[in-house]
Each structure stands twice: as structure tokens, then as C-alpha cells.
Short mmCIF file of C-alpha atoms and ligand atoms in Angstrom, two decimals:
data_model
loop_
_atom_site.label_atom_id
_atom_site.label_comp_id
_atom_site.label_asym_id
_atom_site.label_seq_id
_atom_site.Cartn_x
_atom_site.Cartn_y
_atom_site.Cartn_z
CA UNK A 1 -3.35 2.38 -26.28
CA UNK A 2 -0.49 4.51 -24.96
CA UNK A 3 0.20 4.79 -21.53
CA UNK A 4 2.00 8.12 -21.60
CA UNK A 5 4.17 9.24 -18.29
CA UNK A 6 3.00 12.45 -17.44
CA UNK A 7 5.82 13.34 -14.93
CA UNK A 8 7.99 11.98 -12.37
CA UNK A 9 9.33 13.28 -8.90
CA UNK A 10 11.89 11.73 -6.63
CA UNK A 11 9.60 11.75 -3.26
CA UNK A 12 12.62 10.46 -1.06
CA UNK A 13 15.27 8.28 -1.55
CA UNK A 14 13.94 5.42 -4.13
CA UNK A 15 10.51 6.41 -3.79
CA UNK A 16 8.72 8.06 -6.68
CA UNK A 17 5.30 9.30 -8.10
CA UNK A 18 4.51 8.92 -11.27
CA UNK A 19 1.60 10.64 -13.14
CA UNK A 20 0.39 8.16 -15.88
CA UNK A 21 -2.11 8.69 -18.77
CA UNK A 22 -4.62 5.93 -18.10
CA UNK A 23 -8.30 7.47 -18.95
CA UNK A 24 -10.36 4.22 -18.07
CA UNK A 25 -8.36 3.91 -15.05
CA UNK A 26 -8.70 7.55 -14.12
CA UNK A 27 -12.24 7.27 -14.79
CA UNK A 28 -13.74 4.71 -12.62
CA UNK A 29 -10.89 4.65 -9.34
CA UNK A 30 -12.61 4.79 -6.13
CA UNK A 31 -10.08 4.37 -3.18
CA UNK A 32 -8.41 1.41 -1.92
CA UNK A 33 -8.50 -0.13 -5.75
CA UNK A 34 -4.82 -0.16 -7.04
CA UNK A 35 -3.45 -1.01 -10.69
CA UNK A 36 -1.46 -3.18 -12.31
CA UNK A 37 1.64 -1.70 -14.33
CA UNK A 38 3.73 -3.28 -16.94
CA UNK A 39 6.66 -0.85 -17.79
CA UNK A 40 7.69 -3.11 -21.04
CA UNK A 41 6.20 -5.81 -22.76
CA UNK A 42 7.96 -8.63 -21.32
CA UNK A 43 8.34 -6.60 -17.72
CA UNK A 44 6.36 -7.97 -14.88
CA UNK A 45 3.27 -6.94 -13.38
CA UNK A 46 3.47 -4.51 -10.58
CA UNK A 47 0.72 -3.91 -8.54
CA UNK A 48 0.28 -0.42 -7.14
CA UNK A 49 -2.08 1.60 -4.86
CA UNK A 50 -3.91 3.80 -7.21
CA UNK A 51 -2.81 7.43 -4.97
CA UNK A 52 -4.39 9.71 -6.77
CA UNK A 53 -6.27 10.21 -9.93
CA UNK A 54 -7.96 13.05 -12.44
CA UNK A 55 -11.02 12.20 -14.68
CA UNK A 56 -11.01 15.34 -16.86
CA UNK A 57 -6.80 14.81 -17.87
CA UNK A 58 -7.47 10.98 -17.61
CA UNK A 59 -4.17 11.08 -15.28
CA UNK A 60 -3.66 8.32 -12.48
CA UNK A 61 -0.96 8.71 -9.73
CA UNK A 62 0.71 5.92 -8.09
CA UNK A 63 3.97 6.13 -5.46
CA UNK A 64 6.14 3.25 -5.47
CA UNK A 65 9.15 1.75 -3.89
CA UNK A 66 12.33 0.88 -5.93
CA UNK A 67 12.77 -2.29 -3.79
CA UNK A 68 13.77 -4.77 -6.53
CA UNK A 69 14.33 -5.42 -10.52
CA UNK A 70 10.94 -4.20 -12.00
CA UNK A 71 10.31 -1.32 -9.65
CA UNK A 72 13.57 -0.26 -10.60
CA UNK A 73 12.87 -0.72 -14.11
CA UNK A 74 10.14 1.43 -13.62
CA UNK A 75 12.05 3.73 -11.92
CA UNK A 76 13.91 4.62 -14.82
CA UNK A 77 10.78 5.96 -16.76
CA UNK A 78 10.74 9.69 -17.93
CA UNK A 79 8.25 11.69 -18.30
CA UNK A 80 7.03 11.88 -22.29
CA UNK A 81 8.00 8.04 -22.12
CA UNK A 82 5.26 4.97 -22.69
CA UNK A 83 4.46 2.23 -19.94
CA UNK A 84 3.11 -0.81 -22.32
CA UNK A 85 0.15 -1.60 -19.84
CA UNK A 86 -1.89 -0.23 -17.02
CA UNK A 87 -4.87 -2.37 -15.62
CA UNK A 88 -7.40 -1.34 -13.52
CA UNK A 89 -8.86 -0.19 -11.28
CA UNK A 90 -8.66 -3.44 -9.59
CA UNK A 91 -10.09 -4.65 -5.82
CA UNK A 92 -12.73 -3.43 -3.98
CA UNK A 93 -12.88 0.16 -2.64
CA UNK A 94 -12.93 1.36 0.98
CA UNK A 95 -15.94 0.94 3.03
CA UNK A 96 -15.91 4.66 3.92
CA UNK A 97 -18.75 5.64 5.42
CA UNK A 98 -19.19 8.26 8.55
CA UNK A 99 -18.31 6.64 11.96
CA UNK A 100 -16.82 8.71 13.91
CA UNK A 101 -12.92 8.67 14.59
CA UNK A 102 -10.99 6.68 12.33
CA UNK A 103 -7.09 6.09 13.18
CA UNK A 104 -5.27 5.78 9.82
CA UNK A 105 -1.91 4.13 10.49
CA UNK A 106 0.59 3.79 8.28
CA UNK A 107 4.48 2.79 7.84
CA UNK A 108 7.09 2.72 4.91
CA UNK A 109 5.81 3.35 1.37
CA UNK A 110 2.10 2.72 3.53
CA UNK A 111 1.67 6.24 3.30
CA UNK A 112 1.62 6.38 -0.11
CA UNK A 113 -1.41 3.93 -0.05
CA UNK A 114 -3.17 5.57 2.97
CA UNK A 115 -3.56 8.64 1.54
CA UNK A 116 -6.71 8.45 -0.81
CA UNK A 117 -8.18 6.47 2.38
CA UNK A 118 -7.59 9.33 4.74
CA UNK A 119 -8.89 11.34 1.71
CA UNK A 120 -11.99 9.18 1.63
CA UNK A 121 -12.76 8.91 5.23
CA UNK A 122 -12.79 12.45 5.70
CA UNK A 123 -15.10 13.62 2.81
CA UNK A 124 -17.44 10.96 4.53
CA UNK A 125 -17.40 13.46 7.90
CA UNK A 126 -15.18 11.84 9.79
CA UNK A 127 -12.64 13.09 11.94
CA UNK A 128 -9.12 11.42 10.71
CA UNK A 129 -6.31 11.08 12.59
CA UNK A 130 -2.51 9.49 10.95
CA UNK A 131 -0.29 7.79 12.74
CA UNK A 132 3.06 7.54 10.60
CA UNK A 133 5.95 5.29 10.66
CA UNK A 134 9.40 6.02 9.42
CA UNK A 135 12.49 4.64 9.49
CA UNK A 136 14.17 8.22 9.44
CA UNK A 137 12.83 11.82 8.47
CA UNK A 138 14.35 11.89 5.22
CA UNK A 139 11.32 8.96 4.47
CA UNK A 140 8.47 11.32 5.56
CA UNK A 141 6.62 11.68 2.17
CA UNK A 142 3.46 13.44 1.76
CA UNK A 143 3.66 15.36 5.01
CA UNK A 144 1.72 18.61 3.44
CA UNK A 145 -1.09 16.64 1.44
CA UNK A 146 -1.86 13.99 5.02
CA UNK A 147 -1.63 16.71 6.97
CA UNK A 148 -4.65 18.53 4.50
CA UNK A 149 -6.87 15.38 4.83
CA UNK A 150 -6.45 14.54 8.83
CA UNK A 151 -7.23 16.84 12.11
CA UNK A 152 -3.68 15.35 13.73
CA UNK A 153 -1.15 14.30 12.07
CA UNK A 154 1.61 12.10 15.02
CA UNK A 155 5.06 10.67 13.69
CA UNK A 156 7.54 8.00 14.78
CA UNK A 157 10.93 7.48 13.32
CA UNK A 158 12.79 4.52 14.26
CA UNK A 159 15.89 6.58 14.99
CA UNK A 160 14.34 9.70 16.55
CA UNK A 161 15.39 11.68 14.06
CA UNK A 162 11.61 13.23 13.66
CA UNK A 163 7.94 13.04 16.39
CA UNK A 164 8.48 10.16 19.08
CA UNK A 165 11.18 7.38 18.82
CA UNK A 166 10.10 4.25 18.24
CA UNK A 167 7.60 2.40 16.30
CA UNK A 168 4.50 3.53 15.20
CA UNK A 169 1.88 1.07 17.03
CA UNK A 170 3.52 3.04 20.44
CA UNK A 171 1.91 5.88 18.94
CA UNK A 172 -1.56 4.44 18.71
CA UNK A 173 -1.27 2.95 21.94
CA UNK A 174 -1.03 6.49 23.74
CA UNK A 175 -3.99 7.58 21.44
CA UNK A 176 -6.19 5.06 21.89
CA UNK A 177 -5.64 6.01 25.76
CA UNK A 178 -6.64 9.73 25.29
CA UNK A 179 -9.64 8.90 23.07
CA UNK A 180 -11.74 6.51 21.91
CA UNK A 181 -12.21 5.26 17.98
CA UNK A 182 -14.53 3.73 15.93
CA UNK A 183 -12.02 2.58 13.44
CA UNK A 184 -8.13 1.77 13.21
CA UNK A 185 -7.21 1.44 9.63
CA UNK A 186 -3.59 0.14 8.97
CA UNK A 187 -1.25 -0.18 5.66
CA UNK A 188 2.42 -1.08 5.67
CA UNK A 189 4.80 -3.94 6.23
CA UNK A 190 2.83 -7.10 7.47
CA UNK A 191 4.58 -7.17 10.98
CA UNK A 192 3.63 -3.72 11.21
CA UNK A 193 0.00 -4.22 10.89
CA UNK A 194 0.07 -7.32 12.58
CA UNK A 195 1.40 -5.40 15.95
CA UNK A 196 -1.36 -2.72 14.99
CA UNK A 197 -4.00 -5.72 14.67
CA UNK A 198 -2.62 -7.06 18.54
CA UNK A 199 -2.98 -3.53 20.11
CA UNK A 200 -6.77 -3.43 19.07
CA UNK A 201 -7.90 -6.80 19.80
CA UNK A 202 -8.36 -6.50 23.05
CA UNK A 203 -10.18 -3.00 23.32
CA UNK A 204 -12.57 -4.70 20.44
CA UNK A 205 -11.58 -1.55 18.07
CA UNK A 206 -12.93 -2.45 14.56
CA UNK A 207 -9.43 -2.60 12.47
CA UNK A 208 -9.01 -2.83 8.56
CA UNK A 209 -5.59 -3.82 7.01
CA UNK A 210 -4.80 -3.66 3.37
CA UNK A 211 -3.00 -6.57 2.65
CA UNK A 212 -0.06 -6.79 -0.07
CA UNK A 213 0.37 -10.39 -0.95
CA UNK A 214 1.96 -11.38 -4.15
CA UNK A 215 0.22 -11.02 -7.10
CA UNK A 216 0.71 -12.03 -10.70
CA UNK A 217 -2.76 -11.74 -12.98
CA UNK A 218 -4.65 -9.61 -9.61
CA UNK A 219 -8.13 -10.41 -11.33
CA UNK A 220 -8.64 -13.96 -9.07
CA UNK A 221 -7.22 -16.40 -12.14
CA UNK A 222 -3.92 -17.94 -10.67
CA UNK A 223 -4.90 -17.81 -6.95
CA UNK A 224 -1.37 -16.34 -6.26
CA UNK A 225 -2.31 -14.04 -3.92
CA UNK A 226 -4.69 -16.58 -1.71
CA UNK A 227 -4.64 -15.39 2.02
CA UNK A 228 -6.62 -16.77 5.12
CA UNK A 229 -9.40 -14.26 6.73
CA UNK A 230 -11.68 -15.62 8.80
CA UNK A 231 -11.04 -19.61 8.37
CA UNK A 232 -11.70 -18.84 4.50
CA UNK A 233 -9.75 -18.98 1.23
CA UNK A 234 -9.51 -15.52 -0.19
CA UNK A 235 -7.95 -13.87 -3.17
CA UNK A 236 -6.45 -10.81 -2.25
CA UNK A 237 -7.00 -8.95 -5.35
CA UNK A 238 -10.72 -9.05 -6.16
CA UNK A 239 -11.87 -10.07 -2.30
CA UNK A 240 -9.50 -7.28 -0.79
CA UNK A 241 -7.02 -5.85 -0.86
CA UNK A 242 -8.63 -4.35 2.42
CA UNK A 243 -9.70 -7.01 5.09
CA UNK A 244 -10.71 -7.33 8.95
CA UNK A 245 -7.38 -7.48 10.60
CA UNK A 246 -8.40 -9.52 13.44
CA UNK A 247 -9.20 -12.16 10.76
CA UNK A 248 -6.09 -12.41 8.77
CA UNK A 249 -4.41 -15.20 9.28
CA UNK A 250 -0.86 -13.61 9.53
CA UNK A 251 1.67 -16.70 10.05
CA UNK A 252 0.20 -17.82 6.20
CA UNK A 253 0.77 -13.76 4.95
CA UNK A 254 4.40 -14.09 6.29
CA UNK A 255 5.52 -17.47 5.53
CA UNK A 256 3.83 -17.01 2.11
CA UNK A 257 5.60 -13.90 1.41
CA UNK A 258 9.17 -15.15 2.94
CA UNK A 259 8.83 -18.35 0.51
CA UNK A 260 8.44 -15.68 -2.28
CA UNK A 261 11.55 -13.50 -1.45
CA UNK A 262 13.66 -17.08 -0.66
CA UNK A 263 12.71 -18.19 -4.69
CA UNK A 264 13.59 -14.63 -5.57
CA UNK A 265 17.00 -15.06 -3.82
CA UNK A 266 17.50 -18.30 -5.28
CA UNK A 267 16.74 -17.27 -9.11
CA UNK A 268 19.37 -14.58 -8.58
CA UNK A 269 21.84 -16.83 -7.26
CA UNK A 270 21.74 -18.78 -10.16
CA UNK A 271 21.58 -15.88 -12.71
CA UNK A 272 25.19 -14.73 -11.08
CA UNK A 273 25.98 -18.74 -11.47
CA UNK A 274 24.95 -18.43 -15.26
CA UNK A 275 28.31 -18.26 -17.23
P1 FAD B 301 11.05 -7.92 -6.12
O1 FAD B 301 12.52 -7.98 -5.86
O2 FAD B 301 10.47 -8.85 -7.14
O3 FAD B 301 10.29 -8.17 -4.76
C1 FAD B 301 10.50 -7.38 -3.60
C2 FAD B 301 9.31 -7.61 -2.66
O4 FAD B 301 8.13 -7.03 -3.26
C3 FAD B 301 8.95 -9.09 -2.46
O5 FAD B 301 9.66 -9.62 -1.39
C4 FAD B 301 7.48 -9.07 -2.27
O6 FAD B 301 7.18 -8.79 -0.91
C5 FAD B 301 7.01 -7.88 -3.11
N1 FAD B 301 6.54 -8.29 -4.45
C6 FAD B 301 7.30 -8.73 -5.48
N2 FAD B 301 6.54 -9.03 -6.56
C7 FAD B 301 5.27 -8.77 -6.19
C8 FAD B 301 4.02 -8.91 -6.84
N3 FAD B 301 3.90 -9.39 -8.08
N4 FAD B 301 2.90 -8.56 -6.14
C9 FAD B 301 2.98 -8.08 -4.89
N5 FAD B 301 4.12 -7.94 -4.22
C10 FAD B 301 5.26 -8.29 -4.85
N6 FAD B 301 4.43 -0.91 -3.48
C11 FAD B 301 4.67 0.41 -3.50
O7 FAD B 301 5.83 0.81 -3.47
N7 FAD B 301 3.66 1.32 -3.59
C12 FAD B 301 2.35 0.95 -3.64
O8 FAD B 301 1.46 1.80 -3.72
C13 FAD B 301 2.06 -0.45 -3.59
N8 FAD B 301 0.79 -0.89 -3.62
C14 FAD B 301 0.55 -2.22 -3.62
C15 FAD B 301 -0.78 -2.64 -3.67
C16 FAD B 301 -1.09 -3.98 -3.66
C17 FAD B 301 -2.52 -4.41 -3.71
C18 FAD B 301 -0.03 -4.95 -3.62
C19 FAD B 301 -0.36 -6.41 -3.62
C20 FAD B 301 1.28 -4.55 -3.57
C21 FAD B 301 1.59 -3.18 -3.57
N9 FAD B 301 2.91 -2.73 -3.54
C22 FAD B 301 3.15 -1.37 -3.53
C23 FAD B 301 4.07 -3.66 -3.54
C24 FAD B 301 4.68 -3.74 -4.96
O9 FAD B 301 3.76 -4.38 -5.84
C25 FAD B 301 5.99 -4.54 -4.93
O10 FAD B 301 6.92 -3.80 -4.16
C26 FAD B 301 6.57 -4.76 -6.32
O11 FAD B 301 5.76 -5.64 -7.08
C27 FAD B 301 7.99 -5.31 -6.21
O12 FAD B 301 8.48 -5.70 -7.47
P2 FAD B 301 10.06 -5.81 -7.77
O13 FAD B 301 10.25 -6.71 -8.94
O14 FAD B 301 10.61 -4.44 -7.91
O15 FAD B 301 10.67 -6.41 -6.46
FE1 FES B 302 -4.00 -14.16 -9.19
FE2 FES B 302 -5.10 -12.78 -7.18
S1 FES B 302 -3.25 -12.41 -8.21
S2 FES B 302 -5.80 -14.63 -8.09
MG1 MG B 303 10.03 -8.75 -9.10
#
């Protein structure tokens, strides 16, 4: 099987989409499932939000990051080239049915991965509003398409450069004092939808976070991506990724992920040691 690359577009800086032949994939995605992509044989597996996808050209959309060695990697693709594996769908879709107002809220690369759920939550009759977080304008992707799929669209840069300064949970703060909601959604960094998690707890406001722990086979075999929800063991690739916020046992997300990125540091350490 040939994973063709249909095309590829610079979104902002280090952040591309990538249209990829994967019929199966394309096929049966439903959102809030994401896929698994290995560029090369002996590349490692990357798993990515499943953004968009066509069943009659079999073409599946995904928006990454080029944060470290594979993404870049990946990165590199052209369109006309092969990926040597694409996996999925994989996790369990969004529980979107109509409720009422639903807050989407989303920071970094997170809205990339919100949009099918905006999508989603608004073809169930909802009225959608996104919150965005950005560290600067130039980092606003997707403004046109989130725009299409929400009633109100509010932005936050970090440096003020675009919508309110500040950070994006201020934002939901003043909406959740103008009107009431029946669901916060959140996706981005973890301390981002940890703050988002500590703003709704206390007005009870039903809040779902997509959770990105580290993953290596993402079909619940090496237990890599274990998280805490509710007192409970989870996997977060075939029990998630999308879990009750004010469950999630953040402290484990963030020390598990800072133990990954301190192994990463020290196999490159001794790579540039490596005569
Ligand atoms: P590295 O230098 O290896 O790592 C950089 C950081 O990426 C790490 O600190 C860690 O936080 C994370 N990471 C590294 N390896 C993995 C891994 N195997 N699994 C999960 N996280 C990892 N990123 C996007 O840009 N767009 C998306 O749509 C997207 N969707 C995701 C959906 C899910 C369900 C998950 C779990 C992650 C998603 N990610 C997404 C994160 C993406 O998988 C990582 O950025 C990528 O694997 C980093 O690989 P690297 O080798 O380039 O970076
Ligand atoms: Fe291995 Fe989830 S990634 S069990
Ligand atoms: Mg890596």
C-alpha cells in the first residue's frame, strides 16, 4: 500500500498540512480519532489529529508541528512523495451530540485538532463558540475555515499582537460571565487545559480535554500512553484521546511528559558525545 502525499502547504512558521492518500483511513474517520504516521520505514510513529478527511478521493488531512526530529522528517515530504505507513483511524470519536453552547478552546497547534470538533458540534445544532490562543498573529492558522464552523470566533495572543493580550483561559473567563454553556471543550498544551479545567470547576461547566500523552503502538499494547482519569488507569489511545477534564489527573500528564522530553534531551546529549 502506498501512502501517496497529495500536497503540502506551509500554514505558519513550522506548521504544515499535509493531504495524504489513506482510503481506509479516509473512509471510516469520525472526529476526535487521529492517525498514526510513519514517514520511513525505520521513522517513528507520529500520532496526529486526523483534521480533515474525503471518502470519495480517499484523502486524509492532518496539521502538524515541526517541534522535533520526526516531525521534521516529515516536514520534508513533497507532494507526489510516499509516507511508508498511516494507521488509523485510531481513539474514540467525539461525543457530539446537541446541547446547547459549547465553548471550543484551543491554543498552539490545538487548533489544528479542534477544528473537525467545532465541525462536529455544530452539524449536531449547536451553537459553537472558539476561543483561540496564540503566541503571536503570525500563528493564527485556520482563521477562515473556524470562523465557517463557529457563531464567534475571540483571540488572544500572548504579545498583543492580534484580539485581547493575554492568555486564552482570560478569554473564557469573560465569556462564561456574559453567557452560560453547556460544554467547554479544550485542546492544546497540558498547562493550558489544565488552567481551562480550573476556570470551570467551580461553575460545574461539563469540560472535555483531549489529551496528548506519548504514544508509541496507540492501539493499548505497550501502555505508554497510561494517564489517570478518575482514580483509574487509562490508555490514552483507545480510552481517549478525549476525557473529563475535571478527572485528569494532571501532575501524572506533566511529570510523565517532562520525564519523556528529559530522556529525549539526554539521548541527544550523548549522540553529540558519540565520536
Ligand atoms: P520529539 O522531539 O520527539 O518530541 C517533542 C515533544 O512531542 C515531546 O516533548 C512530547 O511532548 C511530544 N511527543 C514526542 N513523541 C511523541 C509520541 N510518540 N506521541 C505523542 N507525543 C509525542 N501534534 C501536532 O502537531 N498536530 C496534531 O494534530 C497532533 N495530534 C496529536 C494527537 C494525539 C492523540 C497525540 C498523542 C499527539 C498529537 N500531536 C500532534 C503531538 C505529536 O504527536 C508530537 O508533536 C510528535 O510525535 C513529536 O515528534 P518529534 O519526534 O518530532 O518530536
Ligand atoms: Fe501504547 Fe497507548 S500508546 S497503549
Ligand atoms: Mg521524536
Amino acid at each position: 500500500m502506498s501512502y501517496k502525499v497529495f500536497g503540502v502547504q506551509k500554514l505558519a512558521t513550522d506548521i504544515t498540512r499535509m493531504v495524504v492518500h489513506a482510503p481506509e483511513v479516509a473512509r471510516h474517520a469520525r472526529a476526535g480519532q487521529f492517525l498514526v504516521i510513519m514517514s520511513d520505514e525505520k521513522a517513528e510513529r507520529i500520532p496526529l489529529t486526523i483534521v480533515g478527511s474525503d471518502f470519495s478521493s480517499g484523502a486524509v488531512t492532518v496539521i502538524f508541528q515541526e517541534i522535533g526530529s520526526s516531525t521534521r522528517r516529515l516536514g520534508m515530504k513533497e507532494a507526489g512523495a510516499s509516507l511508508f505507513a498511516v494507521l488509523g483511524p485510531l481513539g474514540r470519536p467525539t461525543d457530539a451530540r446537541k446541547i446547547g453552547t459549547v465553548v471550543c478552546v484551543a491554543g498552539g497547534v490545538g487548533l489544528a485538532e479542534i477544528l473537525p470538533v467545532m465541525r462536529v458540534f455544530k452539524g449536531a445544532g449547536n451553537r459553537v463558540i472558539g476561543l483561540l490562543g496564540c503566541r503571536t498573529k503570525d500563528l493564527l492558522i485556520l482563521e477562515e475555515e473556524i470562523r465557517q464552523a463557529c457563531e464567534e470566533v475571540r483571540v488572544a495572543t500572548n504579545d498583543g499582537s492580534l484580539g485581547t493580550r493575554g492568555l486564552v483561559t482570560s478569554l473564557l473567563e469573560e465569556f462564561l460571565k456574559e453567557e452560560a454553556c453547556g460544554l467547554v471543550y479544550a485542546v492544546g498544551p497540558v498547562p493550558m487545559m489544565r488552567a481551562v479545567c480550573e476556570v470551570t470547576r467551580p461553575l460545574k461547566i461539563r469540560t472535555t480535554v483531549s489529551l496528548n500523552p506519548v504514544m508509541v503502538d496507540a492501539t493499548g499494547m505497550c501502555g505508554v500512553c497510561r494517564c489517570r482519569v478518575a482514580g483509574k488507569t487509562v490508555f490514552g489511545c483507545v480510552d481517549g484521546p478525549e476525557f473529563d477534564g475535571h478527572q485528569v489527573d494532571f501532575d501524572e500528564l506533566s511529570q510523565r511528559l517532562s520525564f519523556f522530553r528529559k530522556e529525549e534531551e539526554l539521548s541527544a546529549k550523548a549522540l553529540e558525545r558519540t565520536p
